[in-house]
Coordinates of C-alpha atoms in Angstrom, one line a residue:
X1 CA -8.8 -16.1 -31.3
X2 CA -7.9 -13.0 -29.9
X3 CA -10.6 -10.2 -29.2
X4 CA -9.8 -6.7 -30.8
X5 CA -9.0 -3.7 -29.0
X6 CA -11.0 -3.6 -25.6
X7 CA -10.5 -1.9 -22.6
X8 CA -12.4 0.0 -19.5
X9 CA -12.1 3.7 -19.8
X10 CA -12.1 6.2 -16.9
X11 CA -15.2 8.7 -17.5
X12 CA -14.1 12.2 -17.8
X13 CA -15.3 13.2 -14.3
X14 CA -13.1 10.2 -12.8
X15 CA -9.7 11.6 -14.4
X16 CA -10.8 15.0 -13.0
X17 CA -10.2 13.7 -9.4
X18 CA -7.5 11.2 -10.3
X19 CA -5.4 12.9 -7.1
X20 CA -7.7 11.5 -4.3
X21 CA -8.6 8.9 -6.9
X22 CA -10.6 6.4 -7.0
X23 CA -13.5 6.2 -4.8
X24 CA -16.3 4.3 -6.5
X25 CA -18.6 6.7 -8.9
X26 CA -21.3 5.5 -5.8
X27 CA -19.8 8.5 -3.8
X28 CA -19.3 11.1 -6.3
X29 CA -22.0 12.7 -4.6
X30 CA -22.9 16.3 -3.9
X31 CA -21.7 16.6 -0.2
X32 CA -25.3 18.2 0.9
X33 CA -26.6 14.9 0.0
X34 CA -27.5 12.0 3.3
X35 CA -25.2 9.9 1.8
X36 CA -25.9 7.1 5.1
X37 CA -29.4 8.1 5.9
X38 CA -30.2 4.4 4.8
X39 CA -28.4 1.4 6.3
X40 CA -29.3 -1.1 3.1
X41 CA -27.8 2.1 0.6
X42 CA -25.2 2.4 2.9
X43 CA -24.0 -0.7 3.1
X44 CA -24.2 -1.2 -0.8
X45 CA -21.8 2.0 -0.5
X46 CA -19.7 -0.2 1.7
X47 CA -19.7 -3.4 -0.8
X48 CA -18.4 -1.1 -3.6
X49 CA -15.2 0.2 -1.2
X50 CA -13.9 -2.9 -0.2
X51 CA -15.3 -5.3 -2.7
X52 CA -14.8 -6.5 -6.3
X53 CA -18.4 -5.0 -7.6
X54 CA -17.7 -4.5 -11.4
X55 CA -17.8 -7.3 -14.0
X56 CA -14.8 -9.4 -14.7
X57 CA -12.2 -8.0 -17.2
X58 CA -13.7 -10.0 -20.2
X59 CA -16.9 -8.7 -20.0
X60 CA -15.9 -5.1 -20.8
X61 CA -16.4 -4.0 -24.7
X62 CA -14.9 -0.4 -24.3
X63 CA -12.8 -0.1 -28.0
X64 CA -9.6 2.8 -27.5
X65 CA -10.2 5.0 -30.5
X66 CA -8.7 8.1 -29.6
X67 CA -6.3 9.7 -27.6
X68 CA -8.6 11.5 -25.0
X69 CA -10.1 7.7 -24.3
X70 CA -6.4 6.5 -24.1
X71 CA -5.2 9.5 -22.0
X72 CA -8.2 8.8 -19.3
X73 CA -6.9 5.2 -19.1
X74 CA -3.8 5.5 -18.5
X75 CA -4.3 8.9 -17.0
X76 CA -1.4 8.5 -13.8
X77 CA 1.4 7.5 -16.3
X78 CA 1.5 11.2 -17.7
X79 CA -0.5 13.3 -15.1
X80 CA 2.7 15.1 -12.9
X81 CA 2.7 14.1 -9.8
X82 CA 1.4 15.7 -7.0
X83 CA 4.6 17.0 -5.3
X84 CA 7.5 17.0 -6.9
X85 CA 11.3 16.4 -5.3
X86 CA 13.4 18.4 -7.3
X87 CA 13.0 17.8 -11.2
X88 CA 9.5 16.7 -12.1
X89 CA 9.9 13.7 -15.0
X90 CA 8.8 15.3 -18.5
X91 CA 10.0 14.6 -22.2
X92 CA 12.9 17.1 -21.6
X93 CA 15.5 16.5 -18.9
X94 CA 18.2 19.3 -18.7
X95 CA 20.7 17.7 -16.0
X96 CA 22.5 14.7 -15.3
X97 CA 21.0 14.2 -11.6
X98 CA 19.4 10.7 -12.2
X99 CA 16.0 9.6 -12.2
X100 CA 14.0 8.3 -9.8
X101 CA 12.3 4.7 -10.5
X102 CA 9.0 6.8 -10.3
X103 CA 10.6 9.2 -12.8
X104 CA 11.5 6.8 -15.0
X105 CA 8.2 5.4 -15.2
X106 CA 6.4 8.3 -15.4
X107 CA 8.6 8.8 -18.7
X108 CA 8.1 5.3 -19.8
X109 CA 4.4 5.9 -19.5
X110 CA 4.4 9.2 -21.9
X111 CA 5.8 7.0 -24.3
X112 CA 3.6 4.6 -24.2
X113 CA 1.2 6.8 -24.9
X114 CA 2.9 7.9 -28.0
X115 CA 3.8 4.4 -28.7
X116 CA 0.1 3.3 -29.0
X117 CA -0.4 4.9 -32.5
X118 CA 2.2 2.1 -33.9
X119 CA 0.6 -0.3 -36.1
X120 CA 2.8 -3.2 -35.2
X121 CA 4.0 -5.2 -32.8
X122 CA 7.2 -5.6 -34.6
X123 CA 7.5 -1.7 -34.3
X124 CA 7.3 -2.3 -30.8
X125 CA 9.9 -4.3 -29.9
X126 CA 12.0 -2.2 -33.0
X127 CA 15.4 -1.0 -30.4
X128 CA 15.3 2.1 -31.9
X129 CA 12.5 4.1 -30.9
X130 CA 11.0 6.9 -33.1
X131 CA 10.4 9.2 -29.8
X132 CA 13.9 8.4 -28.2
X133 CA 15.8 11.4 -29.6
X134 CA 12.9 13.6 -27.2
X135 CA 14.0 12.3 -24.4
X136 CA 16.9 14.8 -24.3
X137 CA 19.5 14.4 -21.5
X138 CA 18.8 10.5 -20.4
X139 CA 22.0 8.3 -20.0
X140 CA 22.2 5.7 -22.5
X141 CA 20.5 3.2 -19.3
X142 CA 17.9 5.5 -18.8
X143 CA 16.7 5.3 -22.1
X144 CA 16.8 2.0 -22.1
X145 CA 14.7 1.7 -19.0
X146 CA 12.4 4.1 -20.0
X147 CA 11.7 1.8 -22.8
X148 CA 11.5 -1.5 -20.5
X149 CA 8.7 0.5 -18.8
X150 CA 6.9 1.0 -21.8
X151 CA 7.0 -2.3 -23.3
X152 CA 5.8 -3.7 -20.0
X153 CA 2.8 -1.6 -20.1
X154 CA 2.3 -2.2 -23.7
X155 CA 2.1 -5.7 -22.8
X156 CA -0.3 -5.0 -19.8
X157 CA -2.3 -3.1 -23.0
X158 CA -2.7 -6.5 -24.3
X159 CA -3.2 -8.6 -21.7
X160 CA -6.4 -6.6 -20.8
X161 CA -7.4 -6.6 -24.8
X162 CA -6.8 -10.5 -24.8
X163 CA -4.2 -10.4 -26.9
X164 CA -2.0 -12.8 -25.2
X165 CA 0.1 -14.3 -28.3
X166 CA 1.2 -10.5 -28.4
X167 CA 1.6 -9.7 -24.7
X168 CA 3.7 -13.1 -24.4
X169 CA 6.3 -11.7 -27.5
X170 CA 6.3 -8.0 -25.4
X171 CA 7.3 -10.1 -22.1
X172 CA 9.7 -12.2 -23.9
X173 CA 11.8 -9.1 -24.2
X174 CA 10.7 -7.7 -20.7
X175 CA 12.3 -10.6 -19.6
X176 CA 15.3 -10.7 -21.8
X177 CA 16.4 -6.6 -20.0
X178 CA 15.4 -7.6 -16.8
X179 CA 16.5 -9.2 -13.6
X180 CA 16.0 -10.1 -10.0
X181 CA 19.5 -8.2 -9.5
X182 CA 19.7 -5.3 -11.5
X183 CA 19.1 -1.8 -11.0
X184 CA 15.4 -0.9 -9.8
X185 CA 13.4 -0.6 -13.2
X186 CA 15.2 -4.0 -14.1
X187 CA 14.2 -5.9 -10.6
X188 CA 10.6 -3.9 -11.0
X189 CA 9.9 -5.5 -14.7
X190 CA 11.4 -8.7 -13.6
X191 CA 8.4 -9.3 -11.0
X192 CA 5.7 -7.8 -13.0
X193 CA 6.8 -9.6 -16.1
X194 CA 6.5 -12.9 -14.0
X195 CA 2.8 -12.1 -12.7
X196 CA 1.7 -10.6 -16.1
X197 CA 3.0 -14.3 -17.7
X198 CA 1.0 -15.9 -14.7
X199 CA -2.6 -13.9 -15.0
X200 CA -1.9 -15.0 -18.7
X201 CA -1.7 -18.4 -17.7
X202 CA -4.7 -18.4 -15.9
X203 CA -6.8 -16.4 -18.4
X204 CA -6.0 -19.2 -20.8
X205 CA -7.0 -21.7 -18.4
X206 CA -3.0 -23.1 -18.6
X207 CA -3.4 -23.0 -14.5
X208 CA -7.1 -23.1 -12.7
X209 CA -6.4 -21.4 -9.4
X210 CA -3.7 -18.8 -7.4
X211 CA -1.8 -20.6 -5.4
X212 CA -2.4 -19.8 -1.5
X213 CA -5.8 -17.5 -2.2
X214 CA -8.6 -15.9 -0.3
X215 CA -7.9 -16.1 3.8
X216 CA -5.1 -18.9 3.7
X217 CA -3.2 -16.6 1.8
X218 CA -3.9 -13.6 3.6
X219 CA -2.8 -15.6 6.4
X220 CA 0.4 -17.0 4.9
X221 CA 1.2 -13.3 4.2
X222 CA 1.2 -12.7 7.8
X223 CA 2.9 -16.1 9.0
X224 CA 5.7 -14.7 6.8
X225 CA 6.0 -11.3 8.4
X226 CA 5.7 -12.9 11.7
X227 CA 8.3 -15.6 10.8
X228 CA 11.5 -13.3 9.4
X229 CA 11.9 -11.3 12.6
X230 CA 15.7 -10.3 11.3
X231 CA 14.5 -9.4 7.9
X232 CA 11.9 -7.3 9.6
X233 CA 14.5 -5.4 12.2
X234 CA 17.2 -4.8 9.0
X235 CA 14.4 -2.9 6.7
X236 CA 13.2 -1.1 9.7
X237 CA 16.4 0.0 10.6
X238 CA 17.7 1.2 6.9
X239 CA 14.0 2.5 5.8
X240 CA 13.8 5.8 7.3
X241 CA 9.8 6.2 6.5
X242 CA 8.8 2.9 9.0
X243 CA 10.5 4.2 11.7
X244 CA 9.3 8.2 10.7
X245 CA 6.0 6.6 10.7
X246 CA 6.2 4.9 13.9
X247 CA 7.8 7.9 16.0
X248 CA 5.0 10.0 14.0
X249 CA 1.9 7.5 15.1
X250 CA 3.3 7.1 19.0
X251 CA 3.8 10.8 19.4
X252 CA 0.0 10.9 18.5
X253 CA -0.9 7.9 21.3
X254 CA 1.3 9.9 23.6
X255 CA -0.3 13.0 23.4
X256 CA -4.1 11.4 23.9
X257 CA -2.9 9.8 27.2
X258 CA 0.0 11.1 28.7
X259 CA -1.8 12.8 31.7
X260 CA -3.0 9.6 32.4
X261 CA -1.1 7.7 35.7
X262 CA -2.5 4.5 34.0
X263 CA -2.5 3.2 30.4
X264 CA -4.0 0.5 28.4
X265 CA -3.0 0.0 25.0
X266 CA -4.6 -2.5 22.5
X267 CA -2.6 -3.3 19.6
X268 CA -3.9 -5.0 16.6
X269 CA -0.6 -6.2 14.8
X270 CA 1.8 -5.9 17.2
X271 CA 4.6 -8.2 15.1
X272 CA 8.2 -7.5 16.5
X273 CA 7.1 -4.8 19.0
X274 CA 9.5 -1.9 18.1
X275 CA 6.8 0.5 18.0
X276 CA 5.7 -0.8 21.7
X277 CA 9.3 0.0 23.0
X278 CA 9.5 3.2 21.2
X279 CA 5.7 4.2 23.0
X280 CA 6.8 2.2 26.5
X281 CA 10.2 4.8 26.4
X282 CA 7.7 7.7 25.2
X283 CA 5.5 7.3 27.9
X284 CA 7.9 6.6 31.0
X285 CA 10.1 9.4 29.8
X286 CA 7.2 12.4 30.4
X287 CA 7.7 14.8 32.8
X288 CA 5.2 13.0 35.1
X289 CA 5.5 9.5 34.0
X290 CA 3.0 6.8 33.7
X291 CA 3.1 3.9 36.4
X292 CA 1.2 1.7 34.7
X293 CA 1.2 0.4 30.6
X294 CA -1.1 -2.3 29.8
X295 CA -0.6 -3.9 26.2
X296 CA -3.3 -6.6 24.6
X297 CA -2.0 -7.9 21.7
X298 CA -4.6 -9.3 19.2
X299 CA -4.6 -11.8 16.6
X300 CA -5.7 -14.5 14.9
X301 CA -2.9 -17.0 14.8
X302 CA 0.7 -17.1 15.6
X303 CA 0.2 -17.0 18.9
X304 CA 4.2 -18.1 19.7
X305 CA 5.3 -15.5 18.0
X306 CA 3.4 -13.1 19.8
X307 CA 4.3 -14.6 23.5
X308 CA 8.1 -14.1 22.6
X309 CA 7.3 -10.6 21.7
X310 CA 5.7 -10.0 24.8
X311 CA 8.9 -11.6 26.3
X312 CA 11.1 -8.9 24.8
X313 CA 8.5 -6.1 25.7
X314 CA 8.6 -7.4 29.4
X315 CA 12.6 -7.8 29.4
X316 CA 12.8 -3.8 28.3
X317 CA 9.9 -2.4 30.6
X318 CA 12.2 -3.7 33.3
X319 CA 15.1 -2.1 31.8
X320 CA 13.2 1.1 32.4
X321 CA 11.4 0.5 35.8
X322 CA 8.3 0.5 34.1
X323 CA 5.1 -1.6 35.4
X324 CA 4.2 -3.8 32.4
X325 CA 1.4 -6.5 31.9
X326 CA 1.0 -8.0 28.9
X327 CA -2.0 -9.7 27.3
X328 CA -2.3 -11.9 24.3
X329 CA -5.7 -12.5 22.7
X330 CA -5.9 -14.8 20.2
X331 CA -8.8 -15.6 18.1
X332 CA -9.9 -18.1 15.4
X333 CA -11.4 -15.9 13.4
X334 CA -12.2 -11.7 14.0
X335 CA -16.2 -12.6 14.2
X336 CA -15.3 -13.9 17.7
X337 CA -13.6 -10.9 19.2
X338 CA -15.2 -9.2 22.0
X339 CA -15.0 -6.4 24.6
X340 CA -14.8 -9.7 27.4
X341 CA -11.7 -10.3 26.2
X342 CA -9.8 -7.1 26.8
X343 CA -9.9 -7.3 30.5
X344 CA -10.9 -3.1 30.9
X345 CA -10.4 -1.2 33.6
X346 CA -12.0 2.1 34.0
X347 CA -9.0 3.1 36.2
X348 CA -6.8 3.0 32.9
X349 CA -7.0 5.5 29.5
X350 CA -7.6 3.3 26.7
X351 CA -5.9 3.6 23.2
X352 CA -6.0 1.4 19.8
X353 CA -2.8 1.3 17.8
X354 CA -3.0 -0.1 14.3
X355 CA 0.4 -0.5 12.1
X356 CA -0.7 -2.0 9.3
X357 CA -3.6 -4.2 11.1
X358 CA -6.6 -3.4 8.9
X359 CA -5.8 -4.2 5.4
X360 CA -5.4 -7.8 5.6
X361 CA -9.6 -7.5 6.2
X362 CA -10.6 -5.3 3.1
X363 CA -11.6 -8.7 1.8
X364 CA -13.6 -9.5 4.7
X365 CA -16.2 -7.3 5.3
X366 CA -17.8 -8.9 7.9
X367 CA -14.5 -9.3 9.8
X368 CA -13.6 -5.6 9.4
X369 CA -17.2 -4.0 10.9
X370 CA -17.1 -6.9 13.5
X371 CA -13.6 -5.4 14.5
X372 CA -14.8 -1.8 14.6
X373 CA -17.9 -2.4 16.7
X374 CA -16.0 -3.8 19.3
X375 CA -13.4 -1.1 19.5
X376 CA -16.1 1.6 19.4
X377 CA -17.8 -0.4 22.3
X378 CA -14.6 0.2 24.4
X379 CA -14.5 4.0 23.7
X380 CA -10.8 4.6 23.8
X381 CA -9.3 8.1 24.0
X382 CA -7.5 7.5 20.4
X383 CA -7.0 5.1 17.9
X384 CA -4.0 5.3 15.9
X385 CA -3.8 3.7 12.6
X386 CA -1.0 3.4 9.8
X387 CA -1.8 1.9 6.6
X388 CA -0.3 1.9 2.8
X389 CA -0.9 5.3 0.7
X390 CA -2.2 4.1 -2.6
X391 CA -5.6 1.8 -3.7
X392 CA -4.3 -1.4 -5.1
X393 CA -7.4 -2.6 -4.8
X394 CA -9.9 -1.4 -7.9
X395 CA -11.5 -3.7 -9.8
X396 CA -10.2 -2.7 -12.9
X397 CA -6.9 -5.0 -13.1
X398 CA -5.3 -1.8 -15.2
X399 CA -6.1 0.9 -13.0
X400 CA -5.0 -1.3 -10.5
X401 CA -1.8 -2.7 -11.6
X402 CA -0.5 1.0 -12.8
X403 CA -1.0 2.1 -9.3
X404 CA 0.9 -0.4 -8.0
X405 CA 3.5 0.3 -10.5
X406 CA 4.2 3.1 -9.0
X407 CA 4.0 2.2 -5.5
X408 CA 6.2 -0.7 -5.6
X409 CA 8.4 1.9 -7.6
X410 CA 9.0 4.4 -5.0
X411 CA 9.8 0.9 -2.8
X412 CA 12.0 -0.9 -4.9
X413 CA 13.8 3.3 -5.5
X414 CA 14.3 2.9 -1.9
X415 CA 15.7 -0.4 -1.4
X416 CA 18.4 0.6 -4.0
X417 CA 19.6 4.0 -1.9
X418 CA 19.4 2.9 1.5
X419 CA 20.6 -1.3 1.4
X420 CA 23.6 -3.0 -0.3
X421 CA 23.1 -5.2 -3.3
X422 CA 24.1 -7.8 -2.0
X423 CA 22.2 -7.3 1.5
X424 CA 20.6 -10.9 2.2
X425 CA 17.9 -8.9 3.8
X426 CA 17.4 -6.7 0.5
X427 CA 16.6 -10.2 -1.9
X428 CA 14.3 -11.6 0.9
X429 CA 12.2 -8.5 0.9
X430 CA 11.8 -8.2 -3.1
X431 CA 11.1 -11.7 -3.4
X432 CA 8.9 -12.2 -0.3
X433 CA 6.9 -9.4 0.1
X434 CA 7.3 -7.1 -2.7
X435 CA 7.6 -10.2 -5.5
X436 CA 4.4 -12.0 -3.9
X437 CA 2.4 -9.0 -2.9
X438 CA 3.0 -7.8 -6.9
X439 CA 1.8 -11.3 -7.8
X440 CA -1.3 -10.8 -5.9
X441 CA -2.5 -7.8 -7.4
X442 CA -1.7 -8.6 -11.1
X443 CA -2.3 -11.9 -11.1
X444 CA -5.3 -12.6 -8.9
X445 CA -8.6 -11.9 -8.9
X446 CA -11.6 -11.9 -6.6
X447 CA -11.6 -13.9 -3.2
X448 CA -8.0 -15.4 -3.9
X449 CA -6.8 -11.9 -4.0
X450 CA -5.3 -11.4 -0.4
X451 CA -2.8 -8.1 -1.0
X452 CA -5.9 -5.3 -1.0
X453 CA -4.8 -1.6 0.0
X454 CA -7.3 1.4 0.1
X455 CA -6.4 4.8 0.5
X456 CA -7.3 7.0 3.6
X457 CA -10.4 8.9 1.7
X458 CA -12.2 5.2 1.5
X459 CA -11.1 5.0 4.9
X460 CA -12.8 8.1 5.8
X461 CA -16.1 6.6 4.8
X462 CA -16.3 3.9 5.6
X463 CA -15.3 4.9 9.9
X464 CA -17.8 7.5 9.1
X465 CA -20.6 4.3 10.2
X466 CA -19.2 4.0 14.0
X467 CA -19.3 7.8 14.4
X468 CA -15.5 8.2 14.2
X469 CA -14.0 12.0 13.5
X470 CA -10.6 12.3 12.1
X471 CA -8.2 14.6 14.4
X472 CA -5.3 16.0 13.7
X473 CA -1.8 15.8 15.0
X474 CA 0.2 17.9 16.7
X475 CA 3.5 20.2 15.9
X476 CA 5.0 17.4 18.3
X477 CA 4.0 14.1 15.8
X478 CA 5.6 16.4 12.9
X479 CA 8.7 17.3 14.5
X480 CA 9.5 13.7 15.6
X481 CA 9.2 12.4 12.3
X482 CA 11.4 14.7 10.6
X483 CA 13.6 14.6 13.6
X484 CA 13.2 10.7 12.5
X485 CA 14.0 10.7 8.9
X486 CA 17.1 13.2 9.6
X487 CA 19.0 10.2 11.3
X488 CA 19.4 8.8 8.1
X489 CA 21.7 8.7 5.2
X490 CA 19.0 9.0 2.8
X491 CA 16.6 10.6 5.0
X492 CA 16.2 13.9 3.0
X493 CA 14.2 11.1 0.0
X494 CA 11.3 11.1 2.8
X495 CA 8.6 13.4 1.8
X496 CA 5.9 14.5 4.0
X497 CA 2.3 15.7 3.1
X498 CA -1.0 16.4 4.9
X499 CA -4.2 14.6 3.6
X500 CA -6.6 16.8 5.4
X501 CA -5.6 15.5 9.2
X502 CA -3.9 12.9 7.8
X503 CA 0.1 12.8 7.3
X504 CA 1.4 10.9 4.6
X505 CA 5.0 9.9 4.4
X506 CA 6.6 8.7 0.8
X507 CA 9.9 8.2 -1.0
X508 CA 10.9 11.0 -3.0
X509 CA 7.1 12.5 -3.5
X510 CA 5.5 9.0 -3.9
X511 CA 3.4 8.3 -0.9
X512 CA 4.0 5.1 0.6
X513 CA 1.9 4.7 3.9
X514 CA -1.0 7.2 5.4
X515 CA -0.8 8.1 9.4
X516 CA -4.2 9.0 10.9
X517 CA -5.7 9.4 14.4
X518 CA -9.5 9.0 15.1
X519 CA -11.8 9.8 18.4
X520 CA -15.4 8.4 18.6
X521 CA -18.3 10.8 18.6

């Protein structure tokens, strides 16, 4: 029997800072306040950021009875975003450029909104729409998009009310306008219809358990990165924000060490190396050169891999007359990590460069703070980190899965500009990554829930504990990355904006991944 309307609502105060969004009500606090003068409060504070701390979805008896409770729900579908890039999506559209996939669901989502006051499913899935003659200026395919959007998230509606009889007739014609191959709301549906129908599934006890969950998973995630070097090389070479990103973060290493004679570099997820070669040719191309660069490469598996990185990375510092040891630690698991292994030497300035090495431990605590201790124990000069630009990783499975509507949006938007259709590379990355990392945040909860993003403002307080002070970067990191993104066809799509210190890069206004630089105090 299916439970009447039920959902969590956002309080009032929460939709007011829906732009930084979506730390826990724990630190709403007034800043005057000594929010870590206590080290059992604090790391409470700590277990809210990174953990699953609110009851599960079932539990919550929250009826939607008007529309200021509905608006504070689904607050991101019809708030404008923060930026826009050129026309900003609204219920009137005066030209023929076309939409965005973020624009597009940004209009889906207003109506869905007005779509919530229908009595009837059957007036749901009704192909004419009593709010489509609004949308003025749409093609006839935008329309129809706009309304695949809405009858997704009307069936995301249900799913979290427990109506599932309902939510499976709303993905049955999800599924009917969507595909793996069509245009970017099409391919988007077509991967959260498949996780919506799975999280069904397992709500209903049809299956027991995610497949691949918890650290296995996590660590399957990584095996596949590791294991599709091509893939990998292809997207970073059509993509213009990964390599803005990575000229932006090694302009901010370089500029922390580049009087040194001597440099030592540890790298947390060093993968295909590009980002190495682009520091090693940063580095030895200064106006006094460095005779000396170091790199550790840590890990916790995949050691092969690794070793045939370090190959290349050898091969190239050759290439460029460049001195060039290369070290490979590789650990069971992160609790065993320690300043022994690093083989320090005062003689050499020390940096930490994370792309994308963090995230994979929101779900382990213990792992992450293990991690940090040791690299505050080394003091290094800088530490460099890149990591995604949105929280996919709230407790609420709505909040959560309209976020990552919108950031696998701006992604799949992307895909479609800069790679062919038929690009081999294109289908491995939607069904891979983007397919299984959508699947894990729709369709998973708790431990088995490996994909977990945070945005840089949890980030912020939770380096706060090992005495870490953001710093900013310099008119050098900017200009490289927009010297970057101009080397591209679609380059002009890549948005920049500061987050405090922090730069964020994203597709057409959407952030997709947060640069930040950090000294210890």
């Amino acid at each position: 029997m299916e439970k009447p309307n039920e959902i969590c609502n956002y309080s009032k105060g929460d939709v007011a800072n829906q732009d930084i969004e979506k730390l826990p009500p724990l630190f709403e606090e007034d800043d005057s306040s000594d929010l870590f003068s206590s080290s059992k409060v604090y790391d409470h504070q700590l277990d809210a950021l990174f953990q699953d701390t609110t009851p599960p979805l079932w539990s919550y008896e929250h009826k939607m009875q008007e529309l200021e409770a509905i608006e504070s729900q689904y607050f991101k579908l019809i708030k404008p975003p923060a930026r826009s890039h050129g026309r900003v999506a609204s219920s009137e559209v005066s030209d023929q450029r076309k939409l965005s996939t973020n624009e597009v669901i940004r209009l889906g989502g207003e109506r869905f909104i007005k779509s919530r006051s229908l009595s009837s499913t059957k007036d749901m899935l009704d192909s004419t729409h009593p709010y489509a003659g609004s949308f003025v200026g749409l093609s006839d395919q935008e329309l129809k998009d706009v309304q695949l959007i809405e009858n997704l998230l009307l069936s995301l509606e249900k799913v979290a009310q427990q109506q599932f009889d309902r939510s499976r007739k709303l993905l049955d014609w999800c599924d009917a306008l969507s595909s793996s191959s069509g245009n970017p709301i099409q391919r988007i549906v077509y991967y959260f219809s498949k996780a919506l129908r799975e999280k069904i599934d397992r709500e209903t006890g049809k299956i027991s358990s995610f497949t691949g969950s918890g650290k296995k998973n996590e660590h399957g995630t990584q095996g596949r990165i590791m294991n599709t070097t091509m893939t990998r090389l292809s997207i970073y070479q059509k993509l213009p924000f990964y390599q803005v990103g990575h000229f932006s973060a090694v302009q901010a290493l370089v500029d922390r060490v580049s009087k040194a004679k001597r440099v030592h570099v540890v790298e947390l997820a060093i993968r295909q190396g590009v980002h190495t070669m682009i520091l090693m040719q940063a580095l030895a191309s200064q106006p006094e050169p460095i005779k000396h660069l170091k790199i550790t490469a840590v890990g916790t598996g995949f050691e092969k891999q690794i070793q045939q990185t370090g190959g290349h990375l050898k091969s190239f510092a050759e290439s460029i007359n460049l001195s060039f040891p290369y070290n490979v630690v590789i650990v069971e698991d992160m609790l065993e990590f320690n300043i022994d292994l690093l083989e320090l030497n005062p003689r050499e300035a020390l940096g930490v460069f994370s792309m994308y090495g963090l995230w994979s431990m929101i779900g382990q605590q213990d792992r992450l703070e293990s991690l940090m201790k040791v690299i505050k124990s080394i003091k290094p000069r800088v530490m460099v980190m890149c990591e995604v630009a949105a929280n996919l990783n709230s407790p609420n499975f709505v909040n959560r899965l309209i976020e990552a509507l919108f950031h696998y949006g701006a992604l799949f938007d992307s895909l479609e500009d800069c790679m062919d259709g038929e690009d081999e590379h294109r289908g491995i990355t939607e069904s891979m990554y983007l397919g299984e990392g959508i699947r894990s945040i729709v369709a998973a909860e708790g431990a088995e829930r490996a994909v977990r993003h945070v945005n840089i403002d949890v980030w912020r307080k939770f380096f706060v504990r090992f005495g870490m002070k953001e710093i900013g970067f310099s008119a050098s990191s900017l200009y490289q990355a927009k010297l970057a993104a101009r080397r591209f066809p679609f380059g002009s799509c890549c948005t920049f904006d500061m987050d405090g210190k922090s730069i964020k890069i994203g597709w057409k206004g959407t952030p997709i991944e947060c640069l930040s630089a950090w000294k210890f105090s």
